[in-house]
CSV table of C-alpha atoms and ligand atoms in Angstrom, one decimal:
chain,number,residue,atom,x,y,z
A,1292,MET,CA,-9.8,7.4,-17.0
A,1293,GLY,CA,-7.6,7.1,-13.9
A,1294,LEU,CA,-7.2,3.8,-11.9
A,1295,ARG,CA,-8.7,3.3,-8.5
A,1296,VAL,CA,-5.7,1.9,-6.5
A,1297,LEU,CA,-5.6,0.5,-3.0
A,1298,LEU,CA,-2.3,1.6,-1.3
A,1299,THR,CA,-1.7,-0.7,1.7
A,1300,GLY,CA,0.8,1.1,4.0
A,1301,GLY,CA,0.1,4.2,2.0
A,1302,ALA,CA,0.7,6.5,4.8
A,1303,GLY,CA,4.2,5.3,5.3
A,1304,TYR,CA,7.4,6.7,3.7
A,1305,ILE,CA,7.3,5.2,0.3
A,1306,GLY,CA,3.5,4.8,0.1
A,1307,SER,CA,2.9,8.5,0.8
A,1308,HIS,CA,5.2,9.6,-2.0
A,1309,THR,CA,3.7,7.1,-4.4
A,1310,CYS,CA,0.3,8.4,-3.4
A,1311,VAL,CA,1.4,11.7,-4.7
A,1312,ALA,CA,2.9,10.3,-7.9
A,1313,LEU,CA,-0.3,8.3,-8.6
A,1314,ALA,CA,-2.5,11.4,-8.1
A,1315,GLU,CA,-0.3,13.5,-10.4
A,1316,ALA,CA,-0.6,10.7,-13.0
A,1317,GLY,CA,-4.4,11.1,-12.8
A,1318,HIS,CA,-5.2,8.0,-10.7
A,1319,ASP,CA,-7.3,7.7,-7.6
A,1320,PRO,CA,-5.4,6.3,-4.6
A,1321,VAL,CA,-7.1,5.1,-1.5
A,1322,ILE,CA,-4.8,4.4,1.6
A,1323,LEU,CA,-5.3,1.5,3.9
A,1324,ASP,CA,-2.9,1.8,7.0
A,1325,THR,CA,-2.8,1.0,10.7
A,1326,PHE,CA,-0.8,4.1,11.2
A,1327,GLU,CA,1.5,2.2,13.4
A,1328,ASN,CA,4.5,3.5,11.6
A,1329,ALA,CA,3.1,6.7,10.1
A,1330,ARG,CA,2.1,10.1,11.4
A,1331,ALA,CA,-1.6,10.8,11.8
A,1332,ASP,CA,-1.3,14.0,9.8
A,1333,VAL,CA,0.0,12.4,6.6
A,1334,PRO,CA,-3.4,12.3,4.9
A,1335,ASP,CA,-3.7,16.1,5.5
A,1336,ARG,CA,-0.3,16.8,4.2
A,1337,LEU,CA,-1.0,14.6,1.1
A,1338,ALA,CA,-4.2,16.7,0.6
A,1339,ARG,CA,-2.2,19.9,0.6
A,1340,ILE,CA,0.2,18.6,-2.0
A,1341,ILE,CA,-2.4,17.0,-4.2
A,1342,GLY,CA,-5.0,19.6,-3.9
A,1343,ARG,CA,-7.9,17.4,-2.8
A,1344,PRO,CA,-8.5,15.0,0.0
A,1345,VAL,CA,-7.3,11.4,-0.1
A,1346,ALA,CA,-9.6,8.6,1.0
A,1347,VAL,CA,-8.1,6.7,4.1
A,1348,GLU,CA,-9.1,3.4,5.6
A,1349,ARG,CA,-7.6,2.6,9.1
A,1350,ALA,CA,-7.2,-1.1,8.9
A,1351,ASP,CA,-4.7,-4.0,9.2
A,1352,VAL,CA,-3.9,-6.1,6.2
A,1353,ARG,CA,-4.1,-9.1,8.4
A,1354,ASP,CA,-7.7,-8.6,9.2
A,1355,PRO,CA,-9.8,-10.4,6.5
A,1356,ALA,CA,-13.2,-8.8,7.5
A,1357,ALA,CA,-11.8,-5.2,7.4
A,1358,LEU,CA,-10.2,-5.9,4.0
A,1359,ALA,CA,-13.4,-7.4,2.6
A,1360,ARG,CA,-15.2,-4.3,3.8
A,1361,VAL,CA,-12.7,-1.9,2.1
A,1362,PHE,CA,-12.7,-3.8,-1.1
A,1363,ALA,CA,-16.5,-3.7,-1.2
A,1364,ALA,CA,-16.7,0.0,-0.4
A,1365,HIS,CA,-14.2,1.0,-3.2
A,1366,ARG,CA,-14.1,-0.7,-6.6
A,1367,PHE,CA,-10.4,-1.1,-7.0
A,1368,ASP,CA,-8.7,-1.7,-10.2
A,1369,ALA,CA,-5.4,-2.6,-8.6
A,1370,VAL,CA,-3.4,-2.7,-5.4
A,1371,VAL,CA,0.0,-1.5,-4.5
A,1372,HIS,CA,1.2,-3.4,-1.3
A,1373,PHE,CA,3.7,-1.4,0.9
A,1374,ALA,CA,2.4,-2.5,4.4
A,1375,ALA,CA,5.1,-4.5,6.0
A,1376,LYS,CA,7.6,-4.5,9.0
A,1377,LYS,CA,11.0,-3.5,7.7
A,1378,ALA,CA,13.7,-3.3,10.4
A,1379,VAL,CA,16.2,-6.1,9.7
A,1380,GLY,CA,17.6,-6.1,13.3
A,1381,GLU,CA,14.1,-6.3,14.8
A,1382,SER,CA,13.3,-9.2,12.4
A,1383,VAL,CA,16.1,-11.3,13.9
A,1384,ARG,CA,14.5,-10.9,17.3
A,1385,GLU,CA,10.8,-11.3,16.2
A,1386,PRO,CA,10.9,-13.7,13.2
A,1387,LEU,CA,7.3,-14.8,13.8
A,1388,ASP,CA,6.1,-11.2,13.7
A,1389,TYR,CA,7.7,-10.6,10.4
A,1390,ALA,CA,6.4,-13.8,8.9
A,1391,ALA,CA,2.9,-12.9,10.3
A,1392,VAL,CA,2.8,-9.4,9.0
A,1393,ASN,CA,4.8,-9.5,5.8
A,1394,VAL,CA,3.9,-13.0,4.5
A,1395,GLY,CA,0.6,-13.5,6.4
A,1396,GLY,CA,-0.5,-9.9,5.4
A,1397,LEU,CA,0.1,-10.8,1.7
A,1398,ILE,CA,-1.8,-14.0,1.9
A,1399,THR,CA,-4.8,-12.2,3.3
A,1400,LEU,CA,-4.6,-9.3,0.9
A,1401,LEU,CA,-4.4,-11.8,-2.0
A,1402,GLN,CA,-7.3,-13.9,-0.9
A,1403,THR,CA,-9.5,-10.8,-0.4
A,1404,ALA,CA,-8.4,-9.3,-3.7
A,1405,LYS,CA,-9.2,-12.6,-5.5
A,1406,ALA,CA,-12.7,-12.7,-4.0
A,1407,ALA,CA,-13.2,-9.1,-5.1
A,1408,GLY,CA,-12.0,-9.8,-8.7
A,1409,VAL,CA,-8.9,-7.6,-8.3
A,1410,PHE,CA,-5.8,-9.5,-10.0
A,1411,ARG,CA,-3.3,-6.6,-10.5
A,1412,VAL,CA,-0.8,-6.1,-7.6
A,1413,VAL,CA,2.5,-4.0,-7.3
A,1414,PHE,CA,4.6,-5.3,-4.5
A,1415,SER,CA,7.4,-3.7,-2.5
A,1416,SER,CA,10.3,-6.1,-2.6
A,1417,SER,CA,13.9,-5.2,-1.9
A,1418,ALA,CA,17.5,-5.8,-2.8
A,1419,VAL,CA,17.8,-7.8,0.3
A,1420,VAL,CA,16.5,-10.7,-1.7
A,1421,TYR,CA,19.8,-11.0,-3.5
A,1422,ALA,CA,22.5,-13.4,-2.2
A,1423,GLU,CA,25.8,-11.8,-1.2
A,1424,SER,CA,27.7,-11.4,-4.4
A,1425,GLU,CA,31.1,-10.2,-5.7
A,1426,VAL,CA,29.5,-9.6,-9.1
A,1427,MET,CA,28.3,-6.0,-9.6
A,1428,PRO,CA,25.9,-4.5,-10.7
A,1429,LEU,CA,23.0,-6.8,-9.6
A,1430,THR,CA,20.8,-7.8,-12.4
A,1431,GLU,CA,17.5,-9.5,-11.7
A,1432,ALA,CA,19.0,-12.8,-12.7
A,1433,ALA,CA,21.5,-12.7,-9.8
A,1434,PRO,CA,21.1,-15.5,-7.3
A,1435,THR,CA,18.7,-14.8,-4.5
A,1436,GLY,CA,19.1,-15.6,-0.8
A,1437,PHE,CA,18.4,-14.2,2.7
A,1438,ALA,CA,20.5,-13.1,5.5
A,1439,SER,CA,17.6,-12.1,8.0
A,1440,PRO,CA,14.0,-13.0,8.6
A,1441,TYR,CA,13.1,-9.7,7.0
A,1442,ALA,CA,14.9,-10.8,3.7
A,1443,TRP,CA,13.3,-14.2,4.0
A,1444,SER,CA,9.9,-12.7,4.3
A,1445,LYS,CA,10.3,-10.6,1.1
A,1446,LEU,CA,11.7,-13.7,-0.8
A,1447,ALA,CA,8.9,-15.8,0.5
A,1448,CYS,CA,6.4,-13.2,-0.8
A,1449,GLU,CA,8.1,-13.1,-4.2
A,1450,GLN,CA,8.0,-17.0,-4.4
A,1451,LEU,CA,4.4,-17.1,-3.3
A,1452,MET,CA,3.4,-14.6,-5.9
A,1453,THR,CA,5.2,-16.6,-8.7
A,1454,GLN,CA,3.0,-19.6,-7.7
A,1455,VAL,CA,-0.2,-17.6,-7.5
A,1456,ALA,CA,0.5,-16.0,-11.0
A,1457,ALA,CA,1.1,-19.5,-12.4
A,1458,SER,CA,-2.2,-20.8,-11.0
A,1459,ASP,CA,-4.5,-18.3,-12.8
A,1460,PRO,CA,-3.6,-16.1,-15.8
A,1461,ARG,CA,-5.7,-13.3,-14.5
A,1462,TRP,CA,-3.0,-12.4,-12.0
A,1463,ALA,CA,-0.3,-9.9,-12.7
A,1464,PHE,CA,2.2,-8.9,-10.3
A,1465,GLY,CA,4.7,-6.0,-10.5
A,1466,VAL,CA,7.5,-6.9,-8.1
A,1467,LEU,CA,9.9,-4.0,-7.5
A,1468,ARG,CA,13.2,-4.7,-5.8
A,1469,TYR,CA,14.1,-1.3,-4.3
A,1470,PHE,CA,17.7,-0.5,-3.7
A,1471,ASN,CA,18.1,2.3,-1.0
A,1472,PRO,CA,15.3,4.8,-1.0
A,1473,ALA,CA,16.3,8.3,0.1
A,1474,GLY,CA,15.1,11.9,0.2
A,1475,ALA,CA,11.7,13.4,0.3
A,1476,HIS,CA,9.0,15.3,-1.6
A,1477,PRO,CA,10.4,18.7,-2.6
A,1478,SER,CA,7.5,20.5,-0.7
A,1479,GLY,CA,9.0,19.4,2.6
A,1480,LEU,CA,5.6,18.2,3.7
A,1481,ILE,CA,6.2,14.5,3.7
A,1482,GLY,CA,9.3,12.4,4.2
A,1483,GLU,CA,10.9,9.6,6.1
A,1484,ASP,CA,10.1,10.0,9.9
A,1485,PRO,CA,11.9,7.1,11.7
A,1486,GLN,CA,11.2,6.9,15.5
A,1487,GLY,CA,14.3,6.8,17.8
A,1488,ILE,CA,17.8,5.8,16.3
A,1489,PRO,CA,17.3,5.4,12.5
A,1490,ASN,CA,18.4,2.1,10.8
A,1491,ASN,CA,19.3,3.8,7.4
A,1492,LEU,CA,22.1,6.1,6.7
A,1493,MET,CA,20.2,9.2,5.3
A,1494,PRO,CA,17.8,9.6,8.2
A,1495,TYR,CA,20.7,9.1,10.6
A,1496,ILE,CA,22.7,11.9,9.0
A,1497,ALA,CA,19.5,14.0,8.9
A,1498,LYS,CA,19.3,13.7,12.6
A,1499,VAL,CA,22.9,14.7,12.9
A,1500,ALA,CA,22.2,17.8,10.8
A,1501,THR,CA,19.3,18.8,13.1
A,1502,GLY,CA,21.5,18.3,16.3
A,1503,GLU,CA,19.2,15.4,17.5
A,1504,LEU,CA,22.1,13.0,17.2
A,1505,PRO,CA,25.7,14.2,18.0
A,1506,GLU,CA,27.7,12.5,15.2
A,1507,LEU,CA,27.6,9.9,12.5
A,1508,ARG,CA,29.4,6.6,13.3
A,1509,VAL,CA,30.9,5.3,10.0
A,1510,PHE,CA,31.2,1.6,10.2
A,1511,GLY,CA,34.3,0.7,8.3
A,1512,GLY,CA,36.8,3.0,6.5
A,1513,ASP,CA,38.9,0.1,5.1
A,1514,TYR,CA,36.5,-1.4,2.5
A,1515,PRO,CA,37.9,-1.8,-1.0
A,1516,THR,CA,35.9,1.2,-2.3
A,1517,PRO,CA,37.2,4.5,-3.6
A,1518,ASP,CA,37.2,6.2,-0.2
A,1519,GLY,CA,37.2,3.1,2.0
A,1520,THR,CA,33.5,3.5,3.2
A,1521,GLY,CA,30.5,1.3,2.2
A,1522,VAL,CA,28.9,2.0,-1.2
A,1523,ARG,CA,25.1,1.8,-1.9
A,1524,ASP,CA,22.7,2.5,-4.7
A,1525,TYR,CA,20.5,5.4,-3.3
A,1526,ILE,CA,17.3,6.2,-5.3
A,1527,HIS,CA,15.3,9.4,-4.8
A,1528,VAL,CA,11.9,8.5,-3.2
A,1529,MET,CA,10.2,10.4,-5.9
A,1530,ASP,CA,11.9,8.5,-8.7
A,1531,LEU,CA,10.9,5.3,-6.9
A,1532,ALA,CA,7.3,6.5,-6.6
A,1533,GLU,CA,7.2,7.3,-10.3
A,1534,GLY,CA,8.5,3.7,-10.9
A,1535,HIS,CA,5.4,2.3,-9.1
A,1536,VAL,CA,3.2,4.3,-11.4
A,1537,LYS,CA,4.9,2.9,-14.5
A,1538,SER,CA,4.9,-0.6,-13.0
A,1539,LEU,CA,1.1,-0.4,-12.3
A,1540,GLU,CA,0.3,1.1,-15.8
A,1541,ALA,CA,2.4,-1.7,-17.5
A,1542,ILE,CA,0.6,-4.6,-15.6
A,1543,MET,CA,-2.8,-3.0,-16.3
A,1544,GLY,CA,-2.0,-2.5,-20.0
A,1545,THR,CA,-0.3,-5.8,-20.8
A,1546,GLY,CA,-1.7,-8.2,-18.2
A,1547,ALA,CA,1.9,-9.5,-17.8
A,1548,GLY,CA,3.9,-9.4,-14.6
A,1549,HIS,CA,7.4,-8.4,-14.1
A,1550,THR,CA,10.2,-8.5,-11.4
A,1551,LEU,CA,12.5,-5.4,-11.7
A,1552,ASN,CA,15.2,-3.6,-9.9
A,1553,LEU,CA,14.4,0.1,-9.0
A,1554,GLY,CA,17.8,1.8,-8.5
A,1555,THR,CA,19.9,4.3,-10.2
A,1556,GLY,CA,22.8,2.0,-11.2
A,1557,GLN,CA,25.2,4.5,-9.4
A,1558,GLY,CA,26.9,3.7,-6.1
A,1559,TYR,CA,27.5,6.5,-3.5
A,1560,SER,CA,29.8,6.1,-0.5
A,1561,VAL,CA,29.0,7.1,3.1
A,1562,PHE,CA,31.3,10.0,2.7
A,1563,ASP,CA,29.7,11.0,-0.6
A,1564,MET,CA,26.4,11.3,1.3
A,1565,LEU,CA,27.9,12.9,4.3
A,1566,GLY,CA,29.5,15.7,2.0
A,1567,SER,CA,26.3,16.1,0.0
A,1568,TYR,CA,24.2,16.5,3.1
A,1569,ALA,CA,26.7,18.9,4.6
A,1570,ARG,CA,26.3,21.1,1.4
A,1571,ALA,CA,22.5,20.8,1.7
A,1572,CYS,CA,22.4,22.0,5.4
A,1573,GLY,CA,25.3,24.4,5.1
A,1574,ARG,CA,27.6,23.0,7.8
A,1575,ASN,CA,30.1,20.2,8.4
A,1576,LEU,CA,28.6,17.2,10.0
A,1577,PRO,CA,30.7,15.5,12.6
A,1578,HIS,CA,31.5,11.8,12.1
A,1579,VAL,CA,33.7,9.3,13.9
A,1580,MET,CA,35.1,6.1,12.4
A,1581,ALA,CA,34.1,2.8,13.9
A,1582,PRO,CA,35.0,-0.9,12.9
A,1583,ARG,CA,33.0,-2.7,10.1
A,1584,ARG,CA,29.8,-4.2,11.3
A,1585,PRO,CA,29.4,-8.0,10.8
A,1586,GLY,CA,27.2,-8.7,7.9
A,1587,ASP,CA,27.6,-5.4,6.1
A,1588,LEU,CA,28.7,-5.6,2.4
A,1589,ALA,CA,31.4,-3.3,1.0
A,1590,ALA,CA,29.4,-2.2,-2.0
A,1591,TYR,CA,26.4,-3.2,-4.0
A,1592,TRP,CA,24.4,-1.4,-6.7
A,1593,SER,CA,21.8,-2.3,-9.2
A,1594,ASP,CA,21.7,-2.8,-13.0
A,1595,PRO,CA,18.6,-0.6,-13.6
A,1596,GLY,CA,18.6,-1.6,-17.4
A,1597,ARG,CA,15.6,-4.0,-17.3
A,1598,ALA,CA,13.3,-1.4,-15.7
A,1599,GLY,CA,14.3,0.9,-18.5
A,1600,GLU,CA,13.4,-1.7,-21.2
A,1601,VAL,CA,10.2,-3.0,-19.6
A,1602,LEU,CA,8.8,0.3,-18.1
A,1603,GLY,CA,10.8,3.0,-19.8
A,1604,PHE,CA,11.9,3.9,-16.3
A,1605,ARG,CA,15.0,5.7,-15.4
A,1606,ALA,CA,15.8,7.6,-12.2
A,1607,THR,CA,16.6,11.2,-13.0
A,1608,ARG,CA,17.4,12.7,-9.5
A,1609,GLY,CA,20.9,12.6,-8.0
A,1610,LEU,CA,22.3,12.5,-4.5
A,1611,ASP,CA,22.3,16.3,-4.1
A,1612,GLU,CA,18.6,16.4,-4.8
A,1613,MET,CA,18.1,13.6,-2.3
A,1614,CYS,CA,19.9,15.4,0.5
A,1615,ALA,CA,18.4,18.8,-0.3
A,1616,SER,CA,14.9,17.4,-0.2
A,1617,SER,CA,15.5,15.4,2.9
A,1618,TRP,CA,16.9,18.7,4.6
A,1619,ALA,CA,13.9,20.7,3.5
A,1620,TRP,CA,11.7,18.0,5.2
A,1621,MET,CA,13.8,17.9,8.4
A,1622,ARG,CA,13.8,21.8,8.6
A,1623,SER,CA,10.0,21.9,8.3
A,1624,GLN,CA,9.8,19.4,11.2
A,1625,THR,CA,12.2,21.3,13.5
A,1626,GLY,CA,11.8,24.9,12.3
A,1627,GLN,CA,15.5,25.1,11.6
A,1628,GLY,CA,16.9,27.3,8.8
B,2290,NAD,N1,12.5,2.1,3.2
B,2290,NAD,C1,13.3,1.2,2.6
B,2290,NAD,O1,14.5,1.2,2.7
B,2290,NAD,C2,12.8,0.0,1.9
B,2290,NAD,C3,13.7,-0.8,1.0
B,2290,NAD,C4,13.3,-2.0,0.4
B,2290,NAD,C5,11.9,-2.2,0.6
B,2290,NAD,N2,11.0,-1.6,1.4
B,2290,NAD,C6,9.6,-2.0,1.4
B,2290,NAD,O2,8.8,-1.0,1.0
B,2290,NAD,C7,7.6,-1.0,1.8
B,2290,NAD,C8,7.4,0.4,2.4
B,2290,NAD,O3,8.4,0.8,3.2
B,2290,NAD,P1,8.4,2.2,3.9
B,2290,NAD,O4,9.9,2.5,4.0
B,2290,NAD,O5,7.6,3.2,3.4
B,2290,NAD,O6,8.1,1.8,5.4
B,2290,NAD,P2,7.1,2.5,6.4
B,2290,NAD,O7,7.2,1.8,7.7
B,2290,NAD,O8,7.3,4.0,6.3
B,2290,NAD,O9,5.7,2.2,5.7
B,2290,NAD,C9,4.9,1.0,5.9
B,2290,NAD,C10,3.5,1.4,6.3
B,2290,NAD,O10,2.7,0.2,6.5
B,2290,NAD,C11,1.9,0.5,7.7
B,2290,NAD,N3,1.7,-0.9,8.3
B,2290,NAD,C12,2.6,-1.7,8.9
B,2290,NAD,N4,2.0,-2.8,9.3
B,2290,NAD,C13,0.7,-2.8,8.8
B,2290,NAD,C14,-0.4,-3.7,8.7
B,2290,NAD,N5,-0.3,-4.8,9.3
B,2290,NAD,N6,-1.6,-3.3,8.2
B,2290,NAD,C15,-1.8,-2.1,7.5
B,2290,NAD,N7,-0.6,-1.2,7.6
B,2290,NAD,C16,0.5,-1.5,8.2
B,2290,NAD,C17,2.7,1.3,8.6
B,2290,NAD,O11,1.9,2.1,9.5
B,2290,NAD,C18,3.4,2.3,7.5
B,2290,NAD,O12,2.6,3.4,7.3
B,2290,NAD,C19,7.8,-2.1,2.9
B,2290,NAD,O13,7.1,-3.2,2.3
B,2290,NAD,C20,9.2,-2.2,3.0
B,2290,NAD,O14,9.6,-3.6,3.4
B,2290,NAD,C21,11.5,-0.5,2.1
């Protein structure tokens, strides 16, 4: 029998892909989203991929009355909590907003879940909770810290869940520290859809590939990395989505929580991604070199070993698959071939 799962922020980038992975694994996802950072047609597109409609509740995770109504209307077995604000730069300008939505939203959600008797929660955390380190790869035991209000909000949520879990053995949290999600569902029907100038590398390159942006500015070509550009651990969003299914099934099955990296353990440079995307779209993509940005690290990547041990999770898709699926999504948006 499948699980009935509330996906807060389920119409967003990672939530929509996880919705597909959950449905494919035989579960019954219900999306709760304000749609402030999601396209209105995501539920229709999900229905086309999954082959049946997906239940959608338009509500804010900070609204206790709306949440109580949604929990009463559906008898959830568990929650996957994606809904959050996620732009590091914006968080520096609007720290109160980030605390209110990311930390306040979690508090309201957990209070409502507890009142409804739901004690299993998978949570979107991030590699931003790790302190700057020379030691790679990053294991879950690496020191934590925060360099922005966004990072603080994720760390505060993790620490809050640790205390909540300690207060009552019925709680089990699957805390997933994502590295750099990239790519799209192979159908080209859903993908990352940032408004304006993207903050992340792949959506930026994707907009250079469509011609919407003229060129990629590569910040730093003199890092101590194989080609001088910054190195990150990109993980295909469908691998990430499948990691959520495994995390959810583990906490449901064992009643024990976990905090795990979701990454590939493999670092790719800016030039690796530019080359792979150029192969995907069939043309060279213009770039210019620019100075390093303050605060950017030369390289970081995950040790994905514990997710393998605890969940049997291993990412299987490589950079070329991430770029090809992103390009299929961009092409379907713009009608380019
Ligand atoms: N994308 C990344 O690179 C990345 C990396 C690490 C962690 N994360 C975390 O993963 C989660 C999902 O990220 P994403 O990339 O899919 O972002 P996204 O913006 O695409 O998805 C978030 C969704 O939440 C919704 N939302 C925002 N505020 C809400 C609220 N108050 N109530 C209800 N819905 C609300 C938005 O409309 C959106 O659909 C976030 O918690 C983010 O912090 C993302």
